[in-house]
Structures are given as structure tokens and as C-alpha cells.
Coordinates of C-alpha atoms in Angstrom, one line a residue:
K1183 CA -71.4 -28.4 -21.7
A1184 CA -74.8 -29.1 -20.1
H1185 CA -76.8 -26.3 -21.3
V1186 CA -76.3 -27.4 -24.6
E1187 CA -76.7 -30.6 -24.1
A1188 CA -79.6 -30.5 -22.3
P1189 CA -82.9 -30.3 -23.3
V1190 CA -85.1 -26.7 -23.0
L1191 CA -86.7 -27.6 -19.8
G1192 CA -83.5 -28.9 -18.3
S1193 CA -81.3 -25.9 -19.5
M1194 CA -84.2 -23.9 -18.0
I1195 CA -84.2 -26.1 -14.4
L1196 CA -80.5 -25.7 -14.5
A1197 CA -80.2 -22.3 -15.0
S1198 CA -83.3 -21.1 -12.6
I1199 CA -82.6 -23.4 -9.6
L1200 CA -79.4 -25.4 -10.1
L1201 CA -77.0 -22.5 -10.1
K1202 CA -78.6 -20.3 -8.1
V1203 CA -78.5 -23.6 -5.5
G1204 CA -74.3 -23.1 -6.3
G1205 CA -74.3 -19.3 -5.9
Y1206 CA -76.3 -19.5 -2.5
G1207 CA -72.6 -21.9 -1.1
M1208 CA -70.6 -19.5 -2.0
L1209 CA -72.7 -17.1 -0.4
K1210 CA -72.6 -19.2 2.7
M1211 CA -69.2 -19.5 2.6
Y1212 CA -68.1 -15.6 1.9
Y1213 CA -66.2 -15.7 5.0
L1214 CA -63.8 -18.5 4.3
Y1215 CA -62.7 -16.8 1.0
E1216 CA -61.8 -13.6 2.9
F1217 CA -57.9 -13.8 1.5
F1218 CA -59.3 -14.1 -2.6
T1219 CA -59.9 -10.3 -1.8
N1220 CA -57.0 -8.8 -3.5
K1221 CA -56.7 -7.2 -6.7
I1222 CA -55.0 -10.1 -8.7
S1223 CA -58.4 -12.2 -7.9
I1224 CA -60.8 -9.1 -9.2
N1225 CA -59.4 -8.6 -12.2
F1226 CA -58.5 -12.5 -13.0
T1227 CA -61.7 -13.2 -12.9
L1228 CA -62.7 -9.6 -14.8
I1229 CA -60.7 -10.9 -16.9
L1230 CA -63.0 -14.1 -17.4
I1231 CA -65.5 -12.3 -17.6
L1232 CA -64.2 -10.4 -20.8
M1233 CA -63.6 -13.9 -22.6
S1234 CA -66.8 -15.7 -21.9
G1235 CA -68.2 -12.5 -23.3
T1236 CA -66.0 -12.3 -26.3
L1237 CA -67.3 -15.8 -26.5
C1238 CA -71.0 -15.5 -26.5
M1239 CA -70.1 -13.1 -29.9
L1240 CA -68.5 -15.6 -31.3
Q1241 CA -71.7 -17.9 -31.2
T1242 CA -73.4 -19.1 -34.0
D1243 CA -76.0 -22.1 -32.0
L1244 CA -78.3 -19.8 -30.2
K1245 CA -78.7 -22.0 -27.0
K1246 CA -74.1 -22.0 -26.6
F1247 CA -75.1 -18.0 -27.0
V1248 CA -77.4 -17.9 -23.6
A1249 CA -75.0 -20.5 -22.2
Y1250 CA -72.4 -18.6 -22.2
S1251 CA -73.9 -15.8 -21.4
S1252 CA -75.2 -17.4 -18.1
V1253 CA -71.6 -18.1 -17.0
T1254 CA -71.0 -14.3 -17.4
H1255 CA -74.0 -13.4 -15.0
M1256 CA -72.4 -15.4 -12.8
T1257 CA -69.2 -14.6 -12.7
M1258 CA -70.0 -11.2 -11.6
L1259 CA -71.0 -12.9 -8.7
L1260 CA -68.1 -14.4 -8.0
V1261 CA -66.5 -10.3 -8.8
L1262 CA -69.1 -9.3 -6.2
L1263 CA -67.9 -12.3 -3.7
M1264 CA -64.4 -10.6 -4.0
M1265 CA -65.3 -6.8 -3.8
D1266 CA -65.3 -6.8 0.1
Y1267 CA -68.7 -4.6 -0.5
T1268 CA -71.1 -3.8 2.1
H1269 CA -74.2 -4.9 0.6
F1270 CA -72.9 -8.1 -0.6
D1271 CA -75.4 -10.6 1.0
S1272 CA -78.6 -8.2 -1.7
S1273 CA -77.0 -7.4 -4.4
S1274 CA -75.9 -11.3 -4.8
I1275 CA -79.5 -12.3 -4.2
F1276 CA -80.9 -9.7 -7.0
L1277 CA -78.1 -10.8 -9.2
M1278 CA -79.1 -14.5 -8.3
I1279 CA -82.9 -13.9 -9.2
S1280 CA -82.5 -11.8 -12.0
H1281 CA -80.1 -14.4 -13.6
G1282 CA -83.1 -17.4 -12.9
V1283 CA -85.0 -15.0 -14.6
I1284 CA -83.7 -13.9 -17.6
S1285 CA -81.9 -16.8 -18.4
N1286 CA -85.1 -19.2 -18.2
S1287 CA -86.6 -16.7 -20.7
L1288 CA -84.1 -16.8 -22.7
F1289 CA -83.5 -20.4 -22.7
F1290 CA -87.4 -20.1 -24.0
L1291 CA -86.9 -18.1 -26.3
V1292 CA -84.3 -20.4 -27.9
G1293 CA -87.0 -23.4 -27.6
M1294 CA -89.8 -21.3 -29.1
L1295 CA -86.7 -20.5 -31.6
S1296 CA -85.7 -23.7 -32.5
Y1297 CA -89.1 -25.6 -32.9
A1298 CA -89.6 -22.9 -35.0
S1299 CA -87.6 -22.9 -37.3
T1300 CA -86.6 -26.5 -36.9
S1301 CA -82.4 -25.3 -35.8
R1302 CA -80.8 -23.3 -33.4
L1303 CA -78.4 -21.8 -35.6
L1304 CA -78.0 -18.2 -35.7
Y1305 CA -77.8 -17.8 -39.7
K1306 CA -80.7 -20.4 -40.4
Q1307 CA -83.0 -17.5 -38.2
N1308 CA -84.6 -16.2 -41.3
N1309 CA -87.6 -13.6 -41.2
F1310 CA -87.9 -14.1 -37.6
M1311 CA -88.8 -10.6 -37.3
S1312 CA -90.7 -10.2 -39.9
M1313 CA -92.9 -13.8 -38.7
N1314 CA -93.7 -13.1 -35.5
P1315 CA -93.1 -9.3 -34.5
V1316 CA -94.2 -10.1 -31.2
L1317 CA -91.9 -12.4 -30.1
W1318 CA -89.2 -10.5 -31.9
Y1319 CA -90.0 -7.6 -30.3
W1320 CA -90.1 -9.2 -26.0
S1321 CA -87.0 -11.6 -27.4
M1322 CA -85.0 -8.0 -27.9
V1323 CA -86.4 -7.4 -24.5
I1324 CA -84.9 -10.3 -22.5
L1325 CA -81.5 -9.8 -24.3
F1326 CA -81.3 -6.1 -23.3
L1327 CA -82.1 -7.1 -19.7
N1328 CA -79.8 -10.0 -19.5
T1329 CA -76.8 -6.6 -20.4
D1330 CA -78.1 -5.2 -17.4
T1331 CA -79.0 -2.4 -18.8
P1332 CA -80.7 0.1 -15.8
P1333 CA -84.4 -1.3 -15.9
S1334 CA -83.4 -4.3 -15.2
V1335 CA -82.9 -6.0 -11.5
A1336 CA -79.8 -7.1 -12.2
L1337 CA -77.8 -3.3 -12.7
V1338 CA -76.2 -4.3 -9.5

């Protein structure tokens, strides 16, 4: 809710800095939460990721879509925390850095789109590709990076 109601700059700061502070805190407190590393907790977290991914697909508001994808991205950090993985430190830092860059870019693109079309609704973004093909290309690249495709640093 904070992402959606904040202005674009506030959402960018929240996605790039404040969520990383929480992720860094989870990284530092990892050894206190070792009792959560069971299969039930991991499966529950994966179900939460699937639910938030489904909520992403059902959104018509672009800013809500980016907010839910940000939640999905940061929940992967929780999965890494519970998986007793040997390279947890470096992969979680890569995930947090990539989330900061990708979510920032997505919120910036939503701000540009909502300014150009005076609406954040997906169905009111008519002729976006023909009006500005360069912006359309970069928005598609950032959306593919958000899905953790192989050229992305978020592919942990």
C-alpha cells in the first residue's frame, strides 16, 4: 500500500533503499532464524510467491503491478534465507542490488507512462508502442529483467 499511495519518487526511494535495509537486517539476523529452515516454511514461502505472482497478473493499475512484483522479488530473499545455502551472503546481496535497480526503473517507467497518458490504468495505455518505441523497448527489457531472465543479475 505504501508503494501505491506514495508519489513516484517516494516509491523509488522505498524500493531502492528502505527495503534493502530490511533485507540487510534479515541477512545479519540469519543465525537467529535457523529453526525456520524446514521444508514446511520453504514451501509456505514458495506458495506466497506464487500468490503474489498471481496478484501481479490480475492487476490493472501499473503501480500496483510493480509493487506486487517488488514483493515477489524480495520474498525470494526469504527463500534464500531459509535454504541453508552456502553462498547465501553473496546471492542475497546480488538479489538486493538487482531489486534496487529493477524496481527503481519500473517505478520510473510507471511514472513516465502515467504522466504521458494521465492514468496508471493498464487499459488506458493506448498506442504506447507507436507513440514512443524507445521507451517501449526499454520497458520490455526491464520487465524481462524483473522476471530473472539469464542476462539479469537477479538470476540467483
